[in-house]
Amino acid sequence: MPGVPAALDMSTQPRPVYVIGAGPGGLAVAAALRARGVRTVVVEKSEAVGASWRRHYDRLHLHTTRRLSALPGLGMPRRFGRWVARDNVVRYLEKYAEFHELELATGIEVTRIERSTDGAGWTLHASGGRTLAAGAVVVATGFNHTPVIPDWPGREEYAGDLAHAADYRNPAPYAGRDVLVVGVGNTGAEIAVDLAEGGAARVRLAVRTAPHILRRSTAGWPAQRTGILVRRLPVALVDRLGAIVGRISVPDLSPYGLPRPTAGLYSRVKQGAIPVQDVGLIDAVRAGRVEPVAAVASFDGAEVVLADGSRITPDAVIAATGYRRALEELVGDLAVLDGRGRPRVHGARTPAEAPDLYFTGFTNPISGNFRELSLDAEKIARAVARTLRTRH
């Protein structure tokens, strides 16, 4: 990789760096560390790299451009096109691990991390009674780890089909059926469009808070590039610019039940709400093929009770209601998580209470997830290599 300093000698490193998770973030860190001569082992609980990408719904594409989504040391092939499909992301991750000759240990789940007894590293407790000695640890288990369905009153007695979006693959099982999609993030919006285009008899989209909607690309200029340019500007300024762009590029959907948000775009991003990239939602709403409705309040037998008091009777409900990081069991007793279960620091920074413990992939940046994972990987690799040189 360009600009990488002279590599360390792997043979002098009795304790490797362990990376937990073989998704894009974990693989990127491992490749950047290996380029610096740091022995690194990627531990993955599934049997292959990119497990979460393999589980995503069929029509998914990256919402970021191919050129701005490559991981360190290997570009994405031009034949993948500008917006890379899910299957090609998986192919890329497989090739990435092979190209960088990464040391992978699959089918092993790390369940707990604790400080080693000599204080010079970490002990990883893993499936099968394994204990692994690590000089440093990078946690890259993913932003979308464990699906969450709200505990709506009456949910357990609902007479229709209820599934999380994590279980959705394509619209075929829903052909000719009345479907309610709950949640209007990128996943919920795209699944609703997929259902409408794939033969569902009726598609409604339950909305708690109206999202900001962006065109994925305007006149050839991707929204991601704008996100990169504005991410360090004052929030209030970006909010004003976002409102202007929104009024120009996105029609007012208020008559269809999807009003413009009252909070600014970047203010919402800072609160964790990423804008919806339009991949057909605007047209589907205007054509009546996707019908926005109020948020879900409860279930009553075969009925879904909405927040405005209305009742509907869909055949199936798909909950695009998010995920939790599920880090509590792994590192919960190390005082490294905030009140929402997220790492208090990420990238090259390590918690004061846990030196040599790094986190990557637990933010949802407006500038593109793969891009930020790549930047974090290089920063983490530099920090780890610098620490090892100091020790040696």
Tab-separated table of N, CA, C and O in Angstrom, residues 224-345:
chain	number	residue	atom	x	y	z
A	224	GLN	N	-23.077	10.999	-2.113
A	224	GLN	CA	-21.948	10.676	-1.235
A	224	GLN	C	-20.874	11.746	-1.284
A	224	GLN	O	-20.298	12.105	-0.254
A	225	ARG	N	-20.587	12.258	-2.477
A	225	ARG	CA	-19.540	13.290	-2.588
A	225	ARG	C	-19.940	14.553	-1.833
A	225	ARG	O	-19.102	15.205	-1.211
A	226	THR	N	-21.201	14.880	-1.877
A	226	THR	CA	-21.669	16.028	-1.094
A	226	THR	C	-21.482	15.751	0.390
A	226	THR	O	-21.043	16.620	1.147
A	227	GLY	N	-21.798	14.530	0.811
A	227	GLY	CA	-21.616	14.160	2.206
A	227	GLY	C	-20.173	14.295	2.660
A	227	GLY	O	-19.900	14.728	3.780
A	228	ILE	N	-19.238	13.942	1.777
A	228	ILE	CA	-17.817	14.070	2.103
A	228	ILE	C	-17.429	15.543	2.250
A	228	ILE	O	-16.700	15.932	3.175
A	229	LEU	N	-17.951	16.379	1.361
A	229	LEU	CA	-17.572	17.790	1.350
A	229	LEU	C	-18.113	18.553	2.560
A	229	LEU	O	-17.451	19.459	3.069
A	230	VAL	N	-19.316	18.182	3.026
A	230	VAL	CA	-19.957	19.000	4.063
A	230	VAL	C	-19.786	18.451	5.467
A	230	VAL	O	-20.155	19.129	6.434
A	231	ARG	N	-19.213	17.268	5.625
A	231	ARG	CA	-19.270	16.618	6.931
A	231	ARG	C	-18.547	17.382	8.034
A	231	ARG	O	-18.845	17.208	9.216
A	232	ARG	N	-17.602	18.269	7.672
A	232	ARG	CA	-16.896	19.033	8.705
A	232	ARG	C	-17.356	20.492	8.784
A	232	ARG	O	-16.773	21.290	9.513
A	233	LEU	N	-18.402	20.839	8.035
A	233	LEU	CA	-18.957	22.180	8.103
A	233	LEU	C	-19.884	22.300	9.309
A	233	LEU	O	-20.350	21.295	9.853
A	234	PRO	N	-20.188	23.533	9.747
A	234	PRO	CA	-21.119	23.714	10.865
A	234	PRO	C	-22.475	23.080	10.560
A	234	PRO	O	-22.980	23.164	9.441
A	235	VAL	N	-23.058	22.455	11.576
A	235	VAL	CA	-24.321	21.740	11.393
A	235	VAL	C	-25.407	22.661	10.854
A	235	VAL	O	-26.152	22.303	9.934
A	236	ALA	N	-25.522	23.868	11.418
A	236	ALA	CA	-26.579	24.793	10.996
A	236	ALA	C	-26.438	25.163	9.525
A	236	ALA	O	-27.437	25.282	8.801
A	237	LEU	N	-25.206	25.347	9.061
A	237	LEU	CA	-24.985	25.697	7.656
A	237	LEU	C	-25.401	24.548	6.743
A	237	LEU	O	-26.085	24.756	5.731
A	238	VAL	N	-25.017	23.327	7.101
A	238	VAL	CA	-25.389	22.167	6.277
A	238	VAL	C	-26.903	21.974	6.286
A	238	VAL	O	-27.497	21.609	5.267
A	239	ASP	N	-27.538	22.234	7.430
A	239	ASP	CA	-28.996	22.143	7.487
A	239	ASP	C	-29.639	23.089	6.486
A	239	ASP	O	-30.594	22.721	5.774
A	240	ARG	N	-29.124	24.310	6.407
A	240	ARG	CA	-29.702	25.294	5.480
A	240	ARG	C	-29.468	24.870	4.031
A	240	ARG	O	-30.373	24.952	3.191
A	241	LEU	N	-28.246	24.420	3.744
A	241	LEU	CA	-27.948	23.969	2.390
A	241	LEU	C	-28.794	22.752	2.020
A	241	LEU	O	-29.304	22.641	0.899
A	242	GLY	N	-28.960	21.838	2.966
A	242	GLY	CA	-29.750	20.647	2.714
A	242	GLY	C	-31.200	20.976	2.413
A	242	GLY	O	-31.837	20.335	1.564
A	243	ALA	N	-31.737	21.964	3.112
A	243	ALA	CA	-33.129	22.356	2.879
A	243	ALA	C	-33.305	22.916	1.472
A	243	ALA	O	-34.297	22.626	0.789
A	244	ILE	N	-32.335	23.697	1.022
A	244	ILE	CA	-32.408	24.266	-0.332
A	244	ILE	C	-32.345	23.154	-1.380
A	244	ILE	O	-33.160	23.102	-2.309
A	245	VAL	N	-31.365	22.256	-1.223
A	245	VAL	CA	-31.214	21.156	-2.182
A	245	VAL	C	-32.451	20.265	-2.175
A	245	VAL	O	-32.931	19.825	-3.228
A	246	GLY	N	-32.994	20.013	-0.985
A	246	GLY	CA	-34.171	19.168	-0.890
A	246	GLY	C	-35.362	19.743	-1.625
A	246	GLY	O	-36.081	19.023	-2.335
A	247	ARG	N	-35.588	21.035	-1.480
A	247	ARG	CA	-36.725	21.673	-2.148
A	247	ARG	C	-36.564	21.649	-3.667
A	247	ARG	O	-37.542	21.534	-4.409
A	248	ILE	N	-35.313	21.749	-4.132
A	248	ILE	CA	-35.057	21.777	-5.571
A	248	ILE	C	-35.160	20.381	-6.182
A	248	ILE	O	-35.751	20.206	-7.255
A	249	SER	N	-34.607	19.372	-5.512
A	249	SER	CA	-34.445	18.059	-6.144
A	249	SER	C	-35.518	17.041	-5.780
A	249	SER	O	-35.716	16.069	-6.505
A	250	VAL	N	-36.212	17.259	-4.659
A	250	VAL	CA	-37.199	16.267	-4.199
A	250	VAL	C	-38.571	16.924	-4.134
A	250	VAL	O	-38.737	17.944	-3.455
A	251	PRO	N	-39.564	16.386	-4.814
A	251	PRO	CA	-40.901	16.973	-4.765
A	251	PRO	C	-41.516	16.868	-3.378
A	251	PRO	O	-41.152	16.002	-2.583
A	252	ASP	N	-42.455	17.763	-3.095
A	252	ASP	CA	-43.146	17.741	-1.813
A	252	ASP	C	-44.113	16.558	-1.788
A	252	ASP	O	-45.056	16.481	-2.588
A	253	LEU	N	-43.877	15.637	-0.869
A	253	LEU	CA	-44.711	14.441	-0.761
A	253	LEU	C	-45.754	14.562	0.340
A	253	LEU	O	-46.403	13.571	0.695
A	254	SER	N	-45.937	15.772	0.873
A	254	SER	CA	-46.914	15.969	1.945
A	254	SER	C	-48.318	15.518	1.562
A	254	SER	O	-49.011	14.890	2.387
A	255	PRO	N	-48.773	15.785	0.325
A	255	PRO	CA	-50.129	15.332	-0.038
A	255	PRO	C	-50.285	13.813	-0.001
A	255	PRO	O	-51.406	13.308	0.036
A	256	TYR	N	-49.182	13.097	-0.003
A	256	TYR	CA	-49.220	11.630	0.000
A	256	TYR	C	-48.950	11.051	1.388
A	256	TYR	O	-48.824	9.831	1.543
A	257	GLY	N	-48.847	11.934	2.382
A	257	GLY	CA	-48.637	11.460	3.739
A	257	GLY	C	-47.194	11.389	4.180
A	257	GLY	O	-46.884	10.793	5.212
A	258	LEU	N	-46.295	12.022	3.408
A	258	LEU	CA	-44.872	12.005	3.758
A	258	LEU	C	-44.346	13.441	3.712
A	258	LEU	O	-43.741	13.876	2.734
A	259	PRO	N	-44.588	14.213	4.777
A	259	PRO	CA	-44.195	15.631	4.777
A	259	PRO	C	-42.688	15.811	4.859
A	259	PRO	O	-41.955	14.888	5.218
A	260	ARG	N	-42.270	17.018	4.521
A	260	ARG	CA	-40.847	17.333	4.688
A	260	ARG	C	-40.521	17.388	6.180
A	260	ARG	O	-41.317	17.876	6.978
A	261	PRO	N	-39.344	16.909	6.576
A	261	PRO	CA	-38.978	16.924	8.003
A	261	PRO	C	-38.850	18.344	8.531
A	261	PRO	O	-38.496	19.272	7.785
A	262	THR	N	-39.149	18.527	9.794
A	262	THR	CA	-38.986	19.839	10.411
A	262	THR	C	-37.552	20.041	10.899
A	262	THR	O	-37.046	21.162	10.895
A	263	ALA	N	-36.886	18.985	11.309
A	263	ALA	CA	-35.493	19.082	11.773
A	263	ALA	C	-34.553	19.085	10.575
A	263	ALA	O	-34.835	18.478	9.537
A	264	GLY	N	-33.429	19.782	10.703
A	264	GLY	CA	-32.461	19.875	9.618
A	264	GLY	C	-31.818	18.538	9.289
A	264	GLY	O	-31.712	17.654	10.153
A	265	LEU	N	-31.366	18.405	8.052
A	265	LEU	CA	-30.785	17.143	7.583
A	265	LEU	C	-29.567	16.745	8.415
A	265	LEU	O	-29.480	15.607	8.885
A	266	TYR	N	-28.622	17.664	8.586
A	266	TYR	CA	-27.395	17.293	9.292
A	266	TYR	C	-27.630	17.163	10.786
A	266	TYR	O	-26.974	16.362	11.460
A	267	SER	N	-28.600	17.920	11.316
A	267	SER	CA	-28.958	17.747	12.727
A	267	SER	C	-29.465	16.331	12.959
A	267	SER	O	-29.122	15.689	13.966
A	268	ARG	N	-30.257	15.816	12.013
A	268	ARG	CA	-30.755	14.451	12.118
A	268	ARG	C	-29.614	13.441	11.990
A	268	ARG	O	-29.608	12.404	12.674
A	269	VAL	N	-28.666	13.718	11.101
A	269	VAL	CA	-27.518	12.820	10.946
A	269	VAL	C	-26.745	12.720	12.259
A	269	VAL	O	-26.352	11.627	12.682
A	270	LYS	N	-26.545	13.847	12.911
A	270	LYS	CA	-25.817	13.853	14.180
A	270	LYS	C	-26.550	13.063	15.255
A	270	LYS	O	-25.940	12.576	16.206
A	271	GLN	N	-27.862	12.911	15.088
A	271	GLN	CA	-28.654	12.117	16.023
A	271	GLN	C	-28.724	10.649	15.618
A	271	GLN	O	-29.358	9.836	16.296
A	272	GLY	N	-28.081	10.315	14.489
A	272	GLY	CA	-28.032	8.929	14.043
A	272	GLY	C	-28.998	8.569	12.931
A	272	GLY	O	-29.109	7.388	12.582
A	273	ALA	N	-29.717	9.558	12.361
A	273	ALA	CA	-30.699	9.287	11.307
A	273	ALA	C	-30.112	9.665	9.943
A	273	ALA	O	-30.018	10.841	9.605
A	274	ILE	N	-29.711	8.662	9.177
A	274	ILE	CA	-29.128	8.895	7.861
A	274	ILE	C	-30.249	9.154	6.854
A	274	ILE	O	-31.287	8.483	6.885
A	275	PRO	N	-30.073	10.106	5.924
A	275	PRO	CA	-31.106	10.360	4.914
A	275	PRO	C	-31.384	9.117	4.064
A	275	PRO	O	-30.513	8.265	3.879
A	276	VAL	N	-32.592	9.037	3.567
A	276	VAL	CA	-32.981	7.940	2.687
A	276	VAL	C	-32.495	8.260	1.270
A	276	VAL	O	-32.810	9.313	0.723
A	277	GLN	N	-31.725	7.357	0.701
A	277	GLN	CA	-31.284	7.493	-0.688
A	277	GLN	C	-32.411	6.969	-1.584
A	277	GLN	O	-32.836	5.827	-1.430
A	278	ASP	N	-32.879	7.802	-2.477
A	278	ASP	CA	-34.022	7.406	-3.287
A	278	ASP	C	-33.633	6.387	-4.352
A	278	ASP	O	-32.811	6.663	-5.216
A	279	VAL	N	-34.211	5.199	-4.265
A	279	VAL	CA	-34.034	4.167	-5.294
A	279	VAL	C	-35.408	3.722	-5.799
A	279	VAL	O	-35.633	2.562	-6.083
A	280	GLY	N	-36.313	4.714	-5.871
A	280	GLY	CA	-37.644	4.448	-6.394
A	280	GLY	C	-38.774	4.827	-5.463
A	280	GLY	O	-39.941	4.764	-5.853
A	281	LEU	N	-38.468	5.237	-4.223
A	281	LEU	CA	-39.520	5.547	-3.260
A	281	LEU	C	-40.359	6.736	-3.712
A	281	LEU	O	-41.592	6.698	-3.602
A	282	ILE	N	-39.719	7.791	-4.191
A	282	ILE	CA	-40.464	8.996	-4.582
A	282	ILE	C	-41.512	8.660	-5.638
A	282	ILE	O	-42.694	8.999	-5.500
A	283	ASP	N	-41.103	7.978	-6.677
A	283	ASP	CA	-42.044	7.628	-7.753
A	283	ASP	C	-43.130	6.686	-7.252
A	283	ASP	O	-44.300	6.806	-7.639
A	284	ALA	N	-42.749	5.732	-6.387
A	284	ALA	CA	-43.734	4.763	-5.890
A	284	ALA	C	-44.782	5.438	-5.015
A	284	ALA	O	-45.972	5.099	-5.080
A	285	VAL	N	-44.375	6.403	-4.202
A	285	VAL	CA	-45.325	7.125	-3.357
A	285	VAL	C	-46.248	7.988	-4.213
A	285	VAL	O	-47.473	8.006	-4.028
A	286	ARG	N	-45.681	8.693	-5.171
A	286	ARG	CA	-46.501	9.566	-6.021
A	286	ARG	C	-47.487	8.764	-6.865
A	286	ARG	O	-48.582	9.239	-7.187
A	287	ALA	N	-47.104	7.541	-7.228
A	287	ALA	CA	-47.993	6.703	-8.041
A	287	ALA	C	-48.993	5.923	-7.192
A	287	ALA	O	-49.858	5.229	-7.740
A	288	GLY	N	-48.890	6.020	-5.862
A	288	GLY	CA	-49.801	5.303	-4.988
A	288	GLY	C	-49.464	3.841	-4.802
A	288	GLY	O	-50.235	3.094	-4.196
A	289	ARG	N	-48.293	3.424	-5.292
A	289	ARG	CA	-47.911	2.014	-5.142
A	289	ARG	C	-47.336	1.731	-3.759
A	289	ARG	O	-47.313	0.591	-3.304
A	290	VAL	N	-46.831	2.763	-3.090
A	290	VAL	CA	-46.434	2.678	-1.683
A	290	VAL	C	-47.185	3.773	-0.946
A	290	VAL	O	-47.091	4.948	-1.308
A	291	GLU	N	-47.949	3.396	0.104
A	291	GLU	CA	-48.807	4.330	0.825
A	291	GLU	C	-48.248	4.592	2.226
A	291	GLU	O	-48.260	3.692	3.071
A	292	PRO	N	-47.740	5.790	2.485
A	292	PRO	CA	-47.307	6.111	3.853
A	292	PRO	C	-48.494	6.155	4.801
A	292	PRO	O	-49.562	6.682	4.461
A	293	VAL	N	-48.303	5.578	5.991
A	293	VAL	CA	-49.326	5.607	7.038
A	293	VAL	C	-48.645	5.952	8.357
A	293	VAL	O	-47.417	6.048	8.437
A	294	ALA	N	-49.437	6.127	9.399
A	294	ALA	CA	-48.891	6.475	10.718
A	294	ALA	C	-48.104	5.309	11.309
A	294	ALA	O	-48.188	4.162	10.853
A	295	ALA	N	-47.352	5.622	12.338
A	295	ALA	CA	-46.532	4.613	13.007
A	295	ALA	C	-47.401	3.553	13.667
A	295	ALA	O	-48.582	3.773	13.966
A	296	VAL	N	-46.808	2.398	13.888
A	296	VAL	CA	-47.513	1.306	14.564
A	296	VAL	C	-47.566	1.588	16.063
A	296	VAL	O	-46.548	1.905	16.691
A	297	ALA	N	-48.766	1.457	16.638
A	297	ALA	CA	-48.942	1.631	18.084
A	297	ALA	C	-49.067	0.291	18.793
A	297	ALA	O	-48.501	0.088	19.869
A	298	SER	N	-49.824	-0.641	18.180
A	298	SER	CA	-50.037	-1.938	18.822
A	298	SER	C	-50.649	-2.905	17.822
A	298	SER	O	-50.950	-2.536	16.684
A	299	PHE	N	-50.822	-4.137	18.268
A	299	PHE	CA	-51.480	-5.171	17.474
A	299	PHE	C	-52.725	-5.636	18.233
A	299	PHE	O	-52.742	-5.663	19.471
A	300	ASP	N	-53.741	-6.010	17.489
A	300	ASP	CA	-54.986	-6.486	18.101
A	300	ASP	C	-55.540	-7.607	17.229
A	300	ASP	O	-56.263	-7.371	16.268
A	301	GLY	N	-55.139	-8.835	17.547
A	301	GLY	CA	-55.562	-9.966	16.731
A	301	GLY	C	-54.976	-9.883	15.338
A	301	GLY	O	-53.759	-9.880	15.161
A	302	ALA	N	-55.844	-9.776	14.334
A	302	ALA	CA	-55.381	-9.661	12.948
A	302	ALA	C	-55.153	-8.214	12.539
A	302	ALA	O	-54.683	-7.951	11.427
A	303	GLU	N	-55.469	-7.276	13.436
A	303	GLU	CA	-55.369	-5.855	13.102
A	303	GLU	C	-54.078	-5.237	13.638
A	303	GLU	O	-53.546	-5.645	14.667
A	304	VAL	N	-53.640	-4.214	12.912
A	304	VAL	CA	-52.539	-3.372	13.371
A	304	VAL	C	-53.128	-2.007	13.697
A	304	VAL	O	-53.788	-1.385	12.849
A	305	VAL	N	-52.927	-1.561	14.930
A	305	VAL	CA	-53.435	-0.269	15.364
A	305	VAL	C	-52.350	0.779	15.153
A	305	VAL	O	-51.218	0.613	15.646
A	306	LEU	N	-52.672	1.827	14.415
A	306	LEU	CA	-51.704	2.870	14.107
A	306	LEU	C	-51.804	4.017	15.102
A	306	LEU	O	-52.787	4.152	15.835
A	307	ALA	N	-50.770	4.856	15.114
A	307	ALA	CA	-50.684	5.934	16.105
A	307	ALA	C	-51.793	6.965	15.956
A	307	ALA	O	-52.115	7.661	16.932
A	308	ASP	N	-52.386	7.063	14.781
A	308	ASP	CA	-53.488	8.014	14.595
A	308	ASP	C	-54.842	7.408	14.935
A	308	ASP	O	-55.893	8.012	14.713
A	309	GLY	N	-54.844	6.190	15.470
A	309	GLY	CA	-56.071	5.538	15.878
A	309	GLY	C	-56.702	4.657	14.818
A	309	GLY	O	-57.628	3.883	15.122
A	310	SER	N	-56.234	4.736	13.587
A	310	SER	CA	-56.796	3.902	12.527
A	310	SER	C	-56.316	2.462	12.683
A	310	SER	O	-55.312	2.184	13.340
A	311	ARG	N	-57.078	1.552	12.080
A	311	ARG	CA	-56.758	0.134	12.145
A	311	ARG	C	-56.676	-0.423	10.727
A	311	ARG	O	-57.517	-0.106	9.876
A	312	ILE	N	-55.675	-1.261	10.499
A	312	ILE	CA	-55.531	-1.906	9.202
A	312	ILE	C	-55.334	-3.399	9.428
A	312	ILE	O	-54.984	-3.833	10.535
A	313	THR	N	-55.563	-4.163	8.362
A	313	THR	CA	-55.458	-5.624	8.485
A	313	THR	C	-54.558	-6.175	7.384
A	313	THR	O	-55.028	-6.798	6.425
A	314	PRO	N	-53.263	-5.960	7.485
A	314	PRO	CA	-52.362	-6.499	6.475
A	314	PRO	C	-52.192	-8.007	6.641
A	314	PRO	O	-52.387	-8.553	7.726
A	315	ASP	N	-51.821	-8.656	5.553
A	315	ASP	CA	-51.523	-10.089	5.632
A	315	ASP	C	-50.174	-10.342	6.298
A	315	ASP	O	-49.959	-11.401	6.905
A	316	ALA	N	-49.266	-9.382	6.139
A	316	ALA	CA	-47.912	-9.557	6.661
A	316	ALA	C	-47.339	-8.210	7.071
A	316	ALA	O	-47.668	-7.171	6.492
A	317	VAL	N	-46.476	-8.239	8.082
A	317	VAL	CA	-45.768	-7.046	8.547
A	317	VAL	C	-44.277	-7.331	8.494
A	317	VAL	O	-43.814	-8.360	9.003
A	318	ILE	N	-43.535	-6.424	7.867
A	318	ILE	CA	-42.076	-6.524	7.828
A	318	ILE	C	-41.521	-5.353	8.636
A	318	ILE	O	-41.749	-4.188	8.303
A	319	ALA	N	-40.811	-5.667	9.705
A	319	ALA	CA	-40.293	-4.644	10.620
A	319	ALA	C	-38.876	-4.249	10.232
A	319	ALA	O	-37.923	-4.973	10.515
A	320	ALA	N	-38.757	-3.111	9.567
A	320	ALA	CA	-37.435	-2.549	9.257
A	320	ALA	C	-37.082	-1.593	10.390
A	320	ALA	O	-36.949	-0.378	10.199
A	321	THR	N	-36.945	-2.158	11.579
A	321	THR	CA	-36.856	-1.383	12.812
A	321	THR	C	-35.464	-1.383	13.430
A	321	THR	O	-35.307	-1.070	14.607
A	322	GLY	N	-34.474	-1.733	12.638
A	322	GLY	CA	-33.107	-1.545	13.068
A	322	GLY	C	-32.479	-2.724	13.784
A	322	GLY	O	-33.064	-3.812	13.893
A	323	TYR	N	-31.295	-2.454	14.280
A	323	TYR	CA	-30.461	-3.475	14.906
A	323	TYR	C	-29.813	-2.878	16.147
A	323	TYR	O	-29.750	-1.663	16.327
A	324	ARG	N	-29.313	-3.740	16.980
A	324	ARG	CA	-28.465	-3.275	18.081
A	324	ARG	C	-27.063	-3.849	17.887
A	324	ARG	O	-26.869	-4.836	17.182
A	325	ARG	N	-26.107	-3.209	18.517
A	325	ARG	CA	-24.703	-3.597	18.332
A	325	ARG	C	-24.370	-4.895	19.049
A	325	ARG	O	-23.451	-5.607	18.667
A	326	ALA	N	-25.063	-5.205	20.146
A	326	ALA	CA	-24.894	-6.460	20.893
A	326	ALA	C	-23.460	-6.656	21.378
A	326	ALA	O	-22.888	-7.745	21.279
A	327	LEU	N	-22.882	-5.605	21.951
A	327	LEU	CA	-21.503	-5.670	22.444
A	327	LEU	C	-21.417	-5.920	23.955
A	327	LEU	O	-20.314	-6.094	24.486
A	328	GLU	N	-22.557	-5.935	24.612
A	328	GLU	CA	-22.540	-6.000	26.079
A	328	GLU	C	-21.858	-7.264	26.600
A	328	GLU	O	-21.044	-7.200	27.535
A	329	GLU	N	-22.180	-8.408	26.038
A	329	GLU	CA	-21.576	-9.647	26.526
A	329	GLU	C	-20.086	-9.692	26.208
A	329	GLU	O	-19.282	-10.186	26.997
A	330	LEU	N	-19.729	-9.145	25.059
A	330	LEU	CA	-18.333	-9.206	24.613
A	330	LEU	C	-17.427	-8.308	25.443
A	330	LEU	O	-16.355	-8.733	25.900
A	331	VAL	N	-17.830	-7.053	25.654
A	331	VAL	CA	-16.951	-6.081	26.326
A	331	VAL	C	-17.686	-5.265	27.388
A	331	VAL	O	-17.180	-4.247	27.854
A	332	GLY	N	-18.882	-5.703	27.762
A	332	GLY	CA	-19.714	-4.898	28.653
A	332	GLY	C	-19.113	-4.599	30.004
A	332	GLY	O	-19.443	-3.580	30.622
A	333	ASP	N	-18.215	-5.445	30.501
A	333	ASP	CA	-17.634	-5.216	31.831
A	333	ASP	C	-16.317	-4.437	31.771
A	333	ASP	O	-15.619	-4.326	32.774
A	334	LEU	N	-15.989	-3.878	30.600
A	334	LEU	CA	-14.734	-3.134	30.447
A	334	LEU	C	-14.921	-1.625	30.495
A	334	LEU	O	-13.963	-0.878	30.310
A	335	ALA	N	-16.165	-1.157	30.707
A	335	ALA	CA	-16.468	0.278	30.794
A	335	ALA	C	-16.096	1.021	29.514
A	335	ALA	O	-15.607	2.144	29.557
A	336	VAL	N	-16.350	0.395	28.369
A	336	VAL	CA	-15.983	1.013	27.088
A	336	VAL	C	-17.206	1.377	26.240
A	336	VAL	O	-17.062	1.899	25.132
A	337	LEU	N	-18.417	1.125	26.754
A	337	LEU	CA	-19.635	1.398	26.005
A	337	LEU	C	-20.389	2.577	26.615
A	337	LEU	O	-20.319	2.820	27.821
A	338	ASP	N	-21.119	3.291	25.762
A	338	ASP	CA	-21.946	4.383	26.278
A	338	ASP	C	-23.306	3.844	26.713
A	338	ASP	O	-23.548	2.625	26.703
A	339	GLY	N	-24.216	4.734	27.074
A	339	GLY	CA	-25.506	4.314	27.586
A	339	GLY	C	-26.379	3.608	26.573
A	339	GLY	O	-27.357	2.950	26.940
A	340	ARG	N	-26.053	3.733	25.283
A	340	ARG	CA	-26.825	3.068	24.232
A	340	ARG	C	-26.122	1.817	23.713
A	340	ARG	O	-26.516	1.251	22.702
A	341	GLY	N	-25.071	1.386	24.424
A	341	GLY	CA	-24.381	0.164	24.048
A	341	GLY	C	-23.426	0.314	22.891
A	341	GLY	O	-23.008	-0.681	22.287
A	342	ARG	N	-23.022	1.545	22.575
A	342	ARG	CA	-22.089	1.797	21.482
A	342	ARG	C	-20.695	2.079	22.046
A	342	ARG	O	-20.567	2.611	23.151
A	343	PRO	N	-19.635	1.750	21.305
A	343	PRO	CA	-18.283	2.087	21.776
A	343	PRO	C	-18.137	3.594	21.994
A	343	PRO	O	-18.599	4.391	21.170
A	344	ARG	N	-17.508	3.977	23.067
A	344	ARG	CA	-17.328	5.394	23.362
A	344	ARG	C	-16.304	6.053	22.450
A	344	ARG	O	-16.333	7.273	22.256
A	345	VAL	N	-15.392	5.258	21.902
A	345	VAL	CA	-14.422	5.768	20.938
A	345	VAL	C	-14.325	4.768	19.796
A	345	VAL	O	-14.724	3.613	19.929
